[in-house]
mmCIF file of C-alpha atoms in Angstrom:
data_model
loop_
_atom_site.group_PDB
_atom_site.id
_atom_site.type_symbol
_atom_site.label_atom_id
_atom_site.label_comp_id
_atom_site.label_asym_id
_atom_site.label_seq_id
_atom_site.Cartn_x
_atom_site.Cartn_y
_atom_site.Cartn_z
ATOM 1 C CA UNK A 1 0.000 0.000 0.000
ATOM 2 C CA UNK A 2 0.998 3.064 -0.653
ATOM 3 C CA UNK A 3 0.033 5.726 1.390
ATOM 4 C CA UNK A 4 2.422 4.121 4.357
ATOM 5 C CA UNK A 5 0.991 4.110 8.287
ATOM 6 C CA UNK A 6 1.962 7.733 8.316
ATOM 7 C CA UNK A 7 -0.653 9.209 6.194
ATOM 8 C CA UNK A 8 -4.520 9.218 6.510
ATOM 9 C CA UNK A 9 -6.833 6.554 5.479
ATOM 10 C CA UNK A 10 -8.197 8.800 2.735
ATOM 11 C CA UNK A 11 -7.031 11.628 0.856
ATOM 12 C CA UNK A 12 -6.975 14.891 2.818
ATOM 13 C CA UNK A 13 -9.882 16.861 0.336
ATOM 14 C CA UNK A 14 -9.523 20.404 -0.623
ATOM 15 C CA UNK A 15 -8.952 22.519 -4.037
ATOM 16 C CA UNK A 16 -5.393 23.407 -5.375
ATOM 17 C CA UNK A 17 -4.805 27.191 -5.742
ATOM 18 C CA UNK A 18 -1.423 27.095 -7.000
ATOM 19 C CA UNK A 19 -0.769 28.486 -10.473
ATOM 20 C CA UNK A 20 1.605 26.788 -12.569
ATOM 21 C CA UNK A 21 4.974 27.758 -14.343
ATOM 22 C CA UNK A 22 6.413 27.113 -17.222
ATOM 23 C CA UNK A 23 9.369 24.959 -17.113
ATOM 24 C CA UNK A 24 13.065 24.901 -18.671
ATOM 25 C CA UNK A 25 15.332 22.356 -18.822
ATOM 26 C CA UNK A 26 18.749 22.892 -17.885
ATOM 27 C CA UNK A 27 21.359 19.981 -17.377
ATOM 28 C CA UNK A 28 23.466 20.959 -14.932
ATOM 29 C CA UNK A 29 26.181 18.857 -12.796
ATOM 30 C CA UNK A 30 27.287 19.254 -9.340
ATOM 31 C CA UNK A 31 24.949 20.430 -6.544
ATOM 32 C CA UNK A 32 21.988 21.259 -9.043
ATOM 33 C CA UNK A 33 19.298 18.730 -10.333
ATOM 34 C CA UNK A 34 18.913 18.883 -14.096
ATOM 35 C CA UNK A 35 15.421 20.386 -13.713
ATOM 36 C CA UNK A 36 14.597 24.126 -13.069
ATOM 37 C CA UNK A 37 12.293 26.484 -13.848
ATOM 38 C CA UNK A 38 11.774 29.759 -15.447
ATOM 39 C CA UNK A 39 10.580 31.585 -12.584
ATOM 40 C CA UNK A 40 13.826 30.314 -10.638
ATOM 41 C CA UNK A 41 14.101 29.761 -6.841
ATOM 42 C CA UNK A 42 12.754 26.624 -4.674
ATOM 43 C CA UNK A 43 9.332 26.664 -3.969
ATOM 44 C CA UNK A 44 9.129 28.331 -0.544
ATOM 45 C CA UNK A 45 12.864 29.146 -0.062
ATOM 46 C CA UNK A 46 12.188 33.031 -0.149
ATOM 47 C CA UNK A 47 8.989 32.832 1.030
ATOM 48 C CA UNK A 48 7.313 34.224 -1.658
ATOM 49 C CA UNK A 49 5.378 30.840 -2.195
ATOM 50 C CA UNK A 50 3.964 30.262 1.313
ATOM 51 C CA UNK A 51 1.221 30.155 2.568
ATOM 52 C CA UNK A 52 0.002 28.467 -0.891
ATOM 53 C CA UNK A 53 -1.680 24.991 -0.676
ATOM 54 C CA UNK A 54 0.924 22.171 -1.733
ATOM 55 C CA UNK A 55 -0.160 20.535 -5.689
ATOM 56 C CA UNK A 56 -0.932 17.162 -5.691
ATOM 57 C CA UNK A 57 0.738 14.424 -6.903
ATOM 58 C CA UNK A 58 1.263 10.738 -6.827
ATOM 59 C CA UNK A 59 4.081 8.782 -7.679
ATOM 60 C CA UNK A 60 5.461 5.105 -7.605
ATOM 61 C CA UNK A 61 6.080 3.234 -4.006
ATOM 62 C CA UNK A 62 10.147 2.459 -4.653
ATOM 63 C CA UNK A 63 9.878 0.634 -1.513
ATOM 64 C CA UNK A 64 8.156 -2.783 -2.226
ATOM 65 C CA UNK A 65 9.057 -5.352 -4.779
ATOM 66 C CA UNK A 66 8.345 -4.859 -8.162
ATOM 67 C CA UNK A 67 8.951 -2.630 -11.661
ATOM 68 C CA UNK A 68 9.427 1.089 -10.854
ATOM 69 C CA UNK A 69 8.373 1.709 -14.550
ATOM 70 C CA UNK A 70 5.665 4.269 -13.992
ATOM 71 C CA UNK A 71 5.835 7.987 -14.125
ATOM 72 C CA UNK A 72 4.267 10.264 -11.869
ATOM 73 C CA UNK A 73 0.594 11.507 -11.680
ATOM 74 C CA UNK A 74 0.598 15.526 -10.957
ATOM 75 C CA UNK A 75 -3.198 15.712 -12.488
ATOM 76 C CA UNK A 76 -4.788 18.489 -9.483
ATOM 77 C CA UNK A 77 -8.100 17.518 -8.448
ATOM 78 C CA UNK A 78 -10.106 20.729 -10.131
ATOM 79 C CA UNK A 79 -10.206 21.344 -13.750
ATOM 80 C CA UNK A 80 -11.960 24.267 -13.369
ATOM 81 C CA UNK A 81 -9.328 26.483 -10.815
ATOM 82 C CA UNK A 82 -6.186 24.563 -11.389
ATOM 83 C CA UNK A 83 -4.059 25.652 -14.332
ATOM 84 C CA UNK A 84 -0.960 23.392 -13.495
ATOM 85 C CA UNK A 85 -1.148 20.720 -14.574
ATOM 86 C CA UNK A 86 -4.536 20.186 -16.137
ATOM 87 C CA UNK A 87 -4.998 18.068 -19.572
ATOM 88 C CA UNK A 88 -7.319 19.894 -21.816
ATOM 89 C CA UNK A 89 -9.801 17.401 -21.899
ATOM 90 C CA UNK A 90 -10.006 17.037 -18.357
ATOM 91 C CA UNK A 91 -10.401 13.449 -18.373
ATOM 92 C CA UNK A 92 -7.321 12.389 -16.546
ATOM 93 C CA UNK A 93 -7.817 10.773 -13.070
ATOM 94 C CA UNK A 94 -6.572 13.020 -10.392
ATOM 95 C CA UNK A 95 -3.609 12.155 -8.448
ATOM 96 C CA UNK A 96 -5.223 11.852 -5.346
ATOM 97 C CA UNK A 97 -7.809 9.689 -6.323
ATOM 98 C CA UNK A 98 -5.871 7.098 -8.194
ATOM 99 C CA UNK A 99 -5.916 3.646 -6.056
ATOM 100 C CA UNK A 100 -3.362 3.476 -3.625
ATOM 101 C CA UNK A 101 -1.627 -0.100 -4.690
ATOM 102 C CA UNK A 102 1.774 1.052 -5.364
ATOM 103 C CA UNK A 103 1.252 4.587 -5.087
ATOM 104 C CA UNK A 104 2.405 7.426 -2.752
ATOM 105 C CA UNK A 105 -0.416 10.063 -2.964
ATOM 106 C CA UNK A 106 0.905 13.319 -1.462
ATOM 107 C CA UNK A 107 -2.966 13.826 -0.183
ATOM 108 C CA UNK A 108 -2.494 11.223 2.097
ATOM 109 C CA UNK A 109 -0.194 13.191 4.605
ATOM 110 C CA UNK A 110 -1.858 16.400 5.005
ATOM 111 C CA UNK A 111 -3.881 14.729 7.786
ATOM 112 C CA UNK A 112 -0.586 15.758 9.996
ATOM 113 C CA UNK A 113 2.478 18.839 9.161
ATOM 114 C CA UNK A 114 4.420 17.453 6.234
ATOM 115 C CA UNK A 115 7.959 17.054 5.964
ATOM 116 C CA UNK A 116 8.323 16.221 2.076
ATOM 117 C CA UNK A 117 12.334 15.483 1.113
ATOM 118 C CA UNK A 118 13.368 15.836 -2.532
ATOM 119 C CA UNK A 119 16.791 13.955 -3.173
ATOM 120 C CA UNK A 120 19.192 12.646 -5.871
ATOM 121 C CA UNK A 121 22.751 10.920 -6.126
ATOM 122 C CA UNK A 122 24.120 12.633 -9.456
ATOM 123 C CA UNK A 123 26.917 14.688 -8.362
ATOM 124 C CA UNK A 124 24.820 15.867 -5.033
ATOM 125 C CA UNK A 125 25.409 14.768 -1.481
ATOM 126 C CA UNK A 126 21.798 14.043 -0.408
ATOM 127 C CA UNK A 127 22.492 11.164 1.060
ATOM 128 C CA UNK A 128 23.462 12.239 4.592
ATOM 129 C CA UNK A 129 20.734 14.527 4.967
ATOM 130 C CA UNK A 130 17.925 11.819 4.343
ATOM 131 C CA UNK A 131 19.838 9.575 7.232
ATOM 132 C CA UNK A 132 19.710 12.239 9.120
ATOM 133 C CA UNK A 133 15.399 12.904 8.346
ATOM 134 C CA UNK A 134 15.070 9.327 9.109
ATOM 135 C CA UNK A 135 16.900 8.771 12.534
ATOM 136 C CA UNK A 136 14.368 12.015 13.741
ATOM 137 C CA UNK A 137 11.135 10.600 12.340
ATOM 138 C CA UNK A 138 10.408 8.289 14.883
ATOM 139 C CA UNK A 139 10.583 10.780 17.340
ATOM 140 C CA UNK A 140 7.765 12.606 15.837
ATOM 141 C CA UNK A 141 5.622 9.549 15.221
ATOM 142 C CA UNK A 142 1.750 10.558 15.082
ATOM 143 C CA UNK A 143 2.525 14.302 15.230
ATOM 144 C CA UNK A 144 4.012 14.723 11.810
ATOM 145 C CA UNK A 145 4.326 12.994 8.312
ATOM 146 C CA UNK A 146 7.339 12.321 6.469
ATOM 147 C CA UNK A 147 8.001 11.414 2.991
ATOM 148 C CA UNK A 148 10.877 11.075 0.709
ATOM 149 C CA UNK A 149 11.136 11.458 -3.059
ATOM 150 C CA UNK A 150 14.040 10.583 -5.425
ATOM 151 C CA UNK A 151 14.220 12.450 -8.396
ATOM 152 C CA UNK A 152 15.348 10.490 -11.680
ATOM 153 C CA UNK A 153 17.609 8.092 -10.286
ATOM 154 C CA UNK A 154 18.104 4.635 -11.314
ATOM 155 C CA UNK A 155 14.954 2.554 -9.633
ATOM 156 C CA UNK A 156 17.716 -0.592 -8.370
ATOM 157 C CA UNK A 157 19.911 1.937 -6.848
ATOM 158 C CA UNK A 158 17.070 4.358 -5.138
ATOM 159 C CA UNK A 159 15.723 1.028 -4.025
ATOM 160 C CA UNK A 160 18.958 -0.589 -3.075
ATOM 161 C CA UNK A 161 20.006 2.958 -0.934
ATOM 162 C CA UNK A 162 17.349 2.783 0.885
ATOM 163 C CA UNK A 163 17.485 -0.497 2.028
ATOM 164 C CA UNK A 164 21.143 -0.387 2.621
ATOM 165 C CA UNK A 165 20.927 2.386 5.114
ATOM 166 C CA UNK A 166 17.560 1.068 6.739
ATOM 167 C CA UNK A 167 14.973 4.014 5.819
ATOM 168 C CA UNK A 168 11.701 3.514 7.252
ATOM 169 C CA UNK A 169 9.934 6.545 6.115
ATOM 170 C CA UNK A 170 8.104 6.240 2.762
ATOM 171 C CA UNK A 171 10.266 6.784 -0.385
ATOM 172 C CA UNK A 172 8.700 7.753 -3.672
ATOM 173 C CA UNK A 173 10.306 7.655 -7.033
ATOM 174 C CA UNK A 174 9.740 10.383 -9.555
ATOM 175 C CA UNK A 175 10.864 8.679 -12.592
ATOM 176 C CA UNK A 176 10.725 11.792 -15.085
ATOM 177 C CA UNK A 177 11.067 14.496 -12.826
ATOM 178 C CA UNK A 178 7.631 15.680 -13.272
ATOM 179 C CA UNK A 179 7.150 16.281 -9.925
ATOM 180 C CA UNK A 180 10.645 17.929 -9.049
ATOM 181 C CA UNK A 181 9.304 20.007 -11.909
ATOM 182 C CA UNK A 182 6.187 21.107 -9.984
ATOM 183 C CA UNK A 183 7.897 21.903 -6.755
ATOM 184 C CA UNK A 184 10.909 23.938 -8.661
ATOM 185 C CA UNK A 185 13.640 21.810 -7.312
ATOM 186 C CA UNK A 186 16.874 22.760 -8.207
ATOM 187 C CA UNK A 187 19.434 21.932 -5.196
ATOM 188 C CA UNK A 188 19.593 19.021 -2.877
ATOM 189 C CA UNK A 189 18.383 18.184 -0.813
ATOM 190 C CA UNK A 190 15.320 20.209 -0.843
ATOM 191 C CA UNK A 191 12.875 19.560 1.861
ATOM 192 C CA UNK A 192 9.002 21.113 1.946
ATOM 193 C CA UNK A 193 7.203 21.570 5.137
ATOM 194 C CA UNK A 194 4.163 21.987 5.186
ATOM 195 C CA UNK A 195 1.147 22.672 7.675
ATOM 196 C CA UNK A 196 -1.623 20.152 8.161
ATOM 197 C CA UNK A 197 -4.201 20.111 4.615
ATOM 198 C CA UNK A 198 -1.154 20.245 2.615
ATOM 199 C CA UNK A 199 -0.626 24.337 3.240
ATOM 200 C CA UNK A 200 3.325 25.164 2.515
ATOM 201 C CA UNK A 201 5.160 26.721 5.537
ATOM 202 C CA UNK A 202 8.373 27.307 4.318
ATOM 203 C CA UNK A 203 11.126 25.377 3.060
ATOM 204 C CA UNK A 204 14.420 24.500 3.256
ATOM 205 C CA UNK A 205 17.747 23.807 0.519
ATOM 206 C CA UNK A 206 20.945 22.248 0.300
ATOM 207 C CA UNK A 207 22.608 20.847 3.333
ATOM 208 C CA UNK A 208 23.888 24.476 4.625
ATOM 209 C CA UNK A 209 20.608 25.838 4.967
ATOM 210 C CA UNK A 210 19.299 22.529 7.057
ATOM 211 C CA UNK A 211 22.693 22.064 9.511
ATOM 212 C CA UNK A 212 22.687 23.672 12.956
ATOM 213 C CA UNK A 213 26.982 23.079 12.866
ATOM 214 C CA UNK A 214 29.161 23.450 15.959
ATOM 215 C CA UNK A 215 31.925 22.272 17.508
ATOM 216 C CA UNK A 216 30.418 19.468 19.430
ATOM 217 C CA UNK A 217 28.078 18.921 16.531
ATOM 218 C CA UNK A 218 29.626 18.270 13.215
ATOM 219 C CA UNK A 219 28.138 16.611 10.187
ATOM 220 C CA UNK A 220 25.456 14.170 10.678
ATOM 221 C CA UNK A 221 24.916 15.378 14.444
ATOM 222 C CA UNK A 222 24.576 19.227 12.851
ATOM 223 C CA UNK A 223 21.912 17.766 10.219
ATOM 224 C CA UNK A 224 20.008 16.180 12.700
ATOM 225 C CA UNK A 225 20.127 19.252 15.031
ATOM 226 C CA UNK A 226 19.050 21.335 12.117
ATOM 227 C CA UNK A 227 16.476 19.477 10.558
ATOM 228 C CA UNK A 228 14.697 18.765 14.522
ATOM 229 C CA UNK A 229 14.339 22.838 14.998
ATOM 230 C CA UNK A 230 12.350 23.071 11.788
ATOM 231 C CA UNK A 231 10.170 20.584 12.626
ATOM 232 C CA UNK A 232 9.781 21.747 16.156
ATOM 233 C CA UNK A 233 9.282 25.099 14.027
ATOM 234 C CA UNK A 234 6.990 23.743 12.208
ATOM 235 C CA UNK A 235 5.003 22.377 14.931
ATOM 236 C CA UNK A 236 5.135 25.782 16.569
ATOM 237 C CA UNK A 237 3.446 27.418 13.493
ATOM 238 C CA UNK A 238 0.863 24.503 13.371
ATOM 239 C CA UNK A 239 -0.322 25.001 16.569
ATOM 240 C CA UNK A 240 -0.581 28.675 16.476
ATOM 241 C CA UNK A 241 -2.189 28.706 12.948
ATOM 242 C CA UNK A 242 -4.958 25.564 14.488
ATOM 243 C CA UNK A 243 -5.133 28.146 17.590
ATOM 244 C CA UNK A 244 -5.793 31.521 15.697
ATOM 245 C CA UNK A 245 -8.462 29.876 13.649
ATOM 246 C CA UNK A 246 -10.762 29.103 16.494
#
């Protein structure tokens, strides 16, 4: 199943808002994914973006047995106010109402805050950082979702990492970038958070931007340190956003 123990039983319902970009292509090497976009910047990294509700997608599990041959859905689930991305003919199943057999749906965690992880292996060091989302998770069970995408790897070796450093969050695989597209990743790791329906808080990119580094906390420990004060941030906001709506 796809939606993993972390997300609701049923997609979390409510209309996309956010207007689409085009995008360019640019094949870069080093720190930068080989997708951007024309309007430039990370969704959320200046803060220009939040506040906007996250856009749906679904993509394959890459966690379970099996092919990893499928691309990703990023059909919203409103014709009528979404612009991005929305086939003409409107006859294209939504992404959060596709079945959940093999699929990560994105709706499925907006029951909770979101912490949504983009990551790749070509010429980026992503690696550490999603250790370092996974060893906090736990710590966080049943107060906030996590969920980690690869973008355009190789299926065996997104699979294969995974399993060889003994992630437990859910791991999706974006196969044609489609949904790095949508979410204008450029660096990595990027990492989304998001408030509870799927609303964007702010995010974070590249491993600089998440470490807390000191001394007595180098590397993996500064990663770690870093990545648990934005989700205790994130909490923070939660609350007072669930508070000032009452």
């Amino acid at each position: 199943m796809a939606g993993s123990e972390q997300g609701s039983k049923g997609p979390g319902r409510r209309y996309s808002t956010f207007v689409g970009v085009a995008f360019l292509v640019l094949i870069v090497i080093a720190t930068l994914n080989t997708i951007r976009t024309q309007s430039g910047g990370t969704l959320g990294v200046s803060g220009g973006n939040r506040g906007v509700p996250l856009s749906e997608f679904a993509v394959p599990n890459a966690l379970p047995p099996g092919p990893l041959d499928k691309d990703a859905n990023i059909a919203q689930d409103d014709c009528s106010t979404a612009q991005n991305p929305c086939p003409s003919d409107a006859q294209r199943t939504p992404a959060c109402e596709i079945p959940k057999r093999g699929a990560i749906r994105i709706c499925d965690f907006f029951n909770r805050p979101l912490v949504l992880s983009f990551w790749f292996t070509r010429g980026a060091n992503c690696i550490p950082a999603q250790d370092a989302l996974n060893e906090i998770a736990p710590k966080y069970k049943g107060r906030v979702n996590f969920l980690s995408i690869n973008v355009r790897d190789d299926p065996a070796s997104v699979r294969s990492i995974a399993q060889e450093h003994g992630w437990s969050i859910p791991v999706g695989y974006d196969r044609d970038g489609a949904v790095s597209d949508l979410y204008r990743v450029g660096g990595c790791p990027t990492l989304a958070f998001a408030y509870p329906g799927g609303i964007l808080a702010f995010a974070k990119a590249g491993n600089a931007d998440i470490s807390r580094p000191s001394d007595d906390n180098p590397g993996l420990a500064a990663l770690r340190a870093g990545l648990r004060a934005d989700v205790n941030t994130l909490l923070r906001q939660a609350r007072a956003r669930e508070e000032a709506s009452r």
